[in-house]
Amino acid sequence: MVADPREIKSVCVYCGSQDGRDPAYAAAARAMGDALADQGIRLVYGGGGIGMMGQIADRVLQRGGQVVGVIPEVLMRAEVAHAGLTEMHVTADMHERKAMMADLADAFITMPGGLGTLEELFETWTWAQLGYHQKPVGLLNVNGYFDGLLQFLDQTVEHGYVSEQHRGTLIVDSEPQALLVKLR
Ligand code: AMP
């Protein structure tokens, strides 16, 4: 049976291991958690219990949703591995973690975060560009956090490094619910 491409049962969320300065970021993580749980979508994430990562996982669990964490052994202490998840996978390294997170999800969402978050967004997006997967890649632009990045991405097209077509595949919205609708 061919799966309906719009059927999204699991979403992989990349976000900061810190909360960030603007309280709107953590609030958005909680709102994303609500949206996922309410729609019966399983959260796949990095398994940490701190920052935005902890906020979104806690919220999905509080609303009765399912959360799968994937964390490398060395980060279990640094990222305070979440103890109450539906499922937790401990991987040997970061490469295995990223591959497993990607395999377990039907779509990707990046929220505000730091270098780890940006790396995960770009890896997932370039994999789509290379045809390794056909899963939608979304960006939650909370309070304009990613405005500068989006502007720069337009510049990569103007300068002839990224095609208009690939630039257009990044799905952007500022509201969790609206972003989930667009991903479908
Ligand atoms: P950050 O956005 O830097 O707070 O990190 C968010 C998540 O990305 C955390 O789970 C980090 O473990 C993870 N991360 C950090 N560095 C990398 C990397 N080089 N590749 C993939 N994930 C990373």
CSV table of C-alpha atoms and ligand atoms in Angstrom, one decimal:
chain,number,residue,atom,x,y,z
A,1,MET,CA,0.0,0.0,0.0
A,2,VAL,CA,1.3,3.4,-0.9
A,3,ALA,CA,1.3,5.8,2.1
A,4,ASP,CA,-0.6,9.1,1.7
A,5,PRO,CA,2.1,11.7,1.5
A,6,ARG,CA,0.0,14.1,3.4
A,7,GLU,CA,-0.4,11.8,6.3
A,8,ILE,CA,2.0,13.0,9.0
A,9,LYS,CA,2.1,10.7,12.0
A,10,SER,CA,5.4,11.8,13.5
A,11,VAL,CA,7.2,15.1,13.3
A,12,CYS,CA,10.9,15.6,14.1
A,13,VAL,CA,11.4,18.9,15.9
A,14,TYR,CA,14.8,20.6,16.1
A,15,CYS,CA,15.1,23.4,18.7
A,16,GLY,CA,17.4,24.9,21.2
A,17,SER,CA,18.9,23.2,24.2
A,18,GLN,CA,18.3,26.6,25.9
A,19,ASP,CA,15.2,28.7,26.2
A,20,GLY,CA,16.5,31.9,24.5
A,21,ARG,CA,16.0,35.4,25.9
A,22,ASP,CA,12.5,36.2,24.4
A,23,PRO,CA,9.9,34.2,26.5
A,24,ALA,CA,8.0,33.9,23.2
A,25,TYR,CA,10.4,31.2,22.1
A,26,ALA,CA,9.6,28.8,25.0
A,27,ALA,CA,5.9,29.7,24.7
A,28,ALA,CA,6.1,28.6,21.0
A,29,ALA,CA,7.7,25.3,22.0
A,30,ARG,CA,4.8,24.7,24.4
A,31,ALA,CA,2.3,25.7,21.7
A,32,MET,CA,3.9,23.4,19.3
A,33,GLY,CA,3.7,20.6,21.9
A,34,ASP,CA,-0.1,21.3,22.3
A,35,ALA,CA,-0.6,21.3,18.5
A,36,LEU,CA,1.2,18.0,18.0
A,37,ALA,CA,-0.6,16.3,20.9
A,38,ASP,CA,-4.0,17.6,19.9
A,39,GLN,CA,-3.5,16.3,16.4
A,40,GLY,CA,-2.2,12.9,17.6
A,41,ILE,CA,1.2,13.5,16.0
A,42,ARG,CA,4.1,11.8,17.7
A,43,LEU,CA,7.1,14.1,18.6
A,44,VAL,CA,10.5,12.8,17.7
A,45,TYR,CA,13.3,15.0,19.1
A,46,GLY,CA,16.8,14.9,20.6
A,47,GLY,CA,15.7,13.5,24.0
A,48,GLY,CA,16.9,16.4,26.2
A,49,GLY,CA,15.1,17.7,29.2
A,50,ILE,CA,16.4,21.2,29.1
A,51,GLY,CA,15.6,24.4,27.2
A,52,MET,CA,13.1,24.4,24.3
A,53,MET,CA,13.7,20.7,23.9
A,54,GLY,CA,12.4,20.0,27.5
A,55,GLN,CA,9.5,22.4,27.1
A,56,ILE,CA,8.1,20.8,24.0
A,57,ALA,CA,8.5,17.3,25.3
A,58,ASP,CA,6.9,18.0,28.6
A,59,ARG,CA,3.9,19.6,26.9
A,60,VAL,CA,3.3,16.8,24.5
A,61,LEU,CA,3.4,14.3,27.4
A,62,GLN,CA,1.1,16.5,29.6
A,63,ARG,CA,-1.5,16.5,26.8
A,64,GLY,CA,-1.3,12.7,26.6
A,65,GLY,CA,0.8,12.6,23.4
A,66,GLN,CA,3.7,10.4,22.5
A,67,VAL,CA,7.3,11.5,22.5
A,68,VAL,CA,10.4,9.6,21.2
A,69,GLY,CA,13.8,10.9,22.2
A,70,VAL,CA,17.0,10.0,20.4
A,71,ILE,CA,20.2,11.0,22.3
A,72,PRO,CA,23.8,10.1,22.0
A,73,GLU,CA,25.4,8.5,25.0
A,74,VAL,CA,27.9,11.3,25.6
A,75,LEU,CA,25.1,13.9,25.7
A,76,MET,CA,22.9,12.1,28.2
A,77,ARG,CA,24.3,14.1,31.1
A,78,ALA,CA,25.0,17.4,29.3
A,79,GLU,CA,21.5,17.7,27.9
A,80,VAL,CA,19.9,16.1,31.0
A,81,ALA,CA,18.2,13.2,29.2
A,82,HIS,CA,14.4,13.4,29.7
A,83,ALA,CA,13.4,10.6,32.1
A,84,GLY,CA,9.7,10.4,31.3
A,85,LEU,CA,9.4,9.8,27.5
A,86,THR,CA,7.3,7.3,25.7
A,87,GLU,CA,10.5,5.9,24.1
A,88,MET,CA,14.1,6.8,24.5
A,89,HIS,CA,16.9,5.6,22.1
A,90,VAL,CA,20.5,6.0,23.2
A,91,THR,CA,22.8,6.1,20.2
A,92,ALA,CA,26.6,5.6,19.9
A,93,ASP,CA,27.2,9.0,18.3
A,94,MET,CA,25.6,12.1,16.8
A,95,HIS,CA,25.5,10.6,13.2
A,96,GLU,CA,23.5,7.7,14.4
A,97,ARG,CA,21.2,10.0,16.3
A,98,LYS,CA,20.5,12.2,13.4
A,99,ALA,CA,19.9,9.3,11.0
A,100,MET,CA,17.5,7.7,13.5
A,101,MET,CA,15.5,10.9,14.1
A,102,ALA,CA,15.1,11.4,10.4
A,103,ASP,CA,14.0,7.8,9.8
A,104,LEU,CA,11.4,8.0,12.6
A,105,ALA,CA,9.7,11.1,11.3
A,106,ASP,CA,7.4,12.0,8.4
A,107,ALA,CA,8.2,15.7,8.5
A,108,PHE,CA,10.7,18.1,10.0
A,109,ILE,CA,10.2,21.4,12.0
A,110,THR,CA,13.0,23.7,13.1
A,111,MET,CA,12.2,26.2,15.9
A,112,PRO,CA,14.5,28.8,17.4
A,113,GLY,CA,17.8,27.4,18.6
A,114,GLY,CA,21.6,27.7,18.3
A,115,LEU,CA,24.3,26.0,16.2
A,116,GLY,CA,23.1,22.5,16.7
A,117,THR,CA,19.6,23.5,15.6
A,118,LEU,CA,20.9,25.3,12.5
A,119,GLU,CA,23.1,22.3,11.6
A,120,GLU,CA,20.1,20.0,11.9
A,121,LEU,CA,17.9,22.2,9.7
A,122,PHE,CA,20.5,22.5,7.0
A,123,GLU,CA,21.4,18.8,7.0
A,124,THR,CA,17.7,17.8,6.7
A,125,TRP,CA,17.0,20.4,4.0
A,126,THR,CA,20.1,19.5,1.9
A,127,TRP,CA,19.1,15.8,2.2
A,128,ALA,CA,15.8,16.7,0.7
A,129,GLN,CA,17.5,18.7,-2.1
A,130,LEU,CA,19.7,15.6,-2.9
A,131,GLY,CA,16.7,13.4,-3.0
A,132,TYR,CA,17.5,11.3,0.1
A,133,HIS,CA,14.0,11.9,1.4
A,134,GLN,CA,10.8,13.5,0.2
A,135,LYS,CA,9.6,14.7,3.7
A,136,PRO,CA,8.5,18.3,4.1
A,137,VAL,CA,10.9,20.7,5.9
A,138,GLY,CA,9.3,23.5,8.0
A,139,LEU,CA,10.6,26.5,9.9
A,140,LEU,CA,8.7,28.1,12.8
A,141,ASN,CA,9.8,31.7,12.6
A,142,VAL,CA,8.8,32.9,16.1
A,143,ASN,CA,8.8,36.6,16.6
A,144,GLY,CA,11.1,37.1,13.5
A,145,TYR,CA,13.9,35.1,15.0
A,146,PHE,CA,14.9,33.7,11.6
A,147,ASP,CA,14.2,36.9,9.5
A,148,GLY,CA,17.9,37.5,9.0
A,149,LEU,CA,18.5,33.9,7.9
A,150,LEU,CA,15.6,34.0,5.5
A,151,GLN,CA,17.0,37.2,4.0
A,152,PHE,CA,20.3,35.6,3.6
A,153,LEU,CA,18.7,32.5,1.9
A,154,ASP,CA,17.2,34.9,-0.7
A,155,GLN,CA,20.7,36.2,-1.2
A,156,THR,CA,22.0,32.7,-1.9
A,157,VAL,CA,19.5,32.6,-4.8
A,158,GLU,CA,20.4,36.1,-6.1
A,159,HIS,CA,24.0,35.1,-6.1
A,160,GLY,CA,23.4,31.9,-8.0
A,161,TYR,CA,24.2,29.3,-5.4
A,162,VAL,CA,20.7,28.0,-4.6
A,163,SER,CA,18.0,27.5,-7.1
A,164,GLU,CA,14.7,29.3,-6.8
A,165,GLN,CA,13.0,25.9,-6.7
A,166,HIS,CA,15.0,24.6,-3.7
A,167,ARG,CA,14.8,27.9,-1.9
A,168,GLY,CA,11.0,27.6,-2.2
A,169,THR,CA,10.8,24.2,-0.6
A,170,LEU,CA,11.4,25.5,2.9
A,171,ILE,CA,8.0,25.9,4.5
A,172,VAL,CA,7.8,28.9,6.8
A,173,ASP,CA,5.1,30.1,9.3
A,174,SER,CA,5.1,31.9,12.6
A,175,GLU,CA,2.3,29.8,14.2
A,176,PRO,CA,2.6,26.1,15.1
A,177,GLN,CA,-0.9,25.2,13.9
A,178,ALA,CA,-0.6,27.0,10.6
A,179,LEU,CA,2.8,25.5,10.0
A,180,LEU,CA,1.5,21.9,10.5
A,181,VAL,CA,-1.3,22.7,8.0
A,182,LYS,CA,1.2,23.9,5.5
A,183,LEU,CA,3.4,20.8,6.0
A,184,ARG,CA,0.5,18.6,4.9
B,1,AMP,P1,21.5,24.0,20.2
B,1,AMP,O1,20.7,24.6,19.1
B,1,AMP,O2,23.0,24.3,19.9
B,1,AMP,O3,21.1,24.4,21.5
B,1,AMP,O4,21.4,22.4,20.1
B,1,AMP,C1,20.2,21.8,19.9
B,1,AMP,C2,20.4,20.4,19.7
B,1,AMP,O5,21.3,20.1,18.6
B,1,AMP,C3,21.0,19.6,20.8
B,1,AMP,O6,20.3,18.4,21.0
B,1,AMP,C4,22.4,19.3,20.4
B,1,AMP,O7,22.9,18.1,20.9
B,1,AMP,C5,22.3,19.2,19.0
B,1,AMP,N1,23.5,19.4,18.3
B,1,AMP,C6,24.6,20.2,18.7
B,1,AMP,N2,25.6,20.1,17.8
B,1,AMP,C7,25.2,19.3,16.8
B,1,AMP,C8,25.8,18.9,15.6
B,1,AMP,N3,27.0,19.2,15.2
B,1,AMP,N4,25.0,18.1,14.8
B,1,AMP,C9,23.8,17.7,15.2
B,1,AMP,N5,23.2,18.1,16.3
B,1,AMP,C10,23.9,18.9,17.1
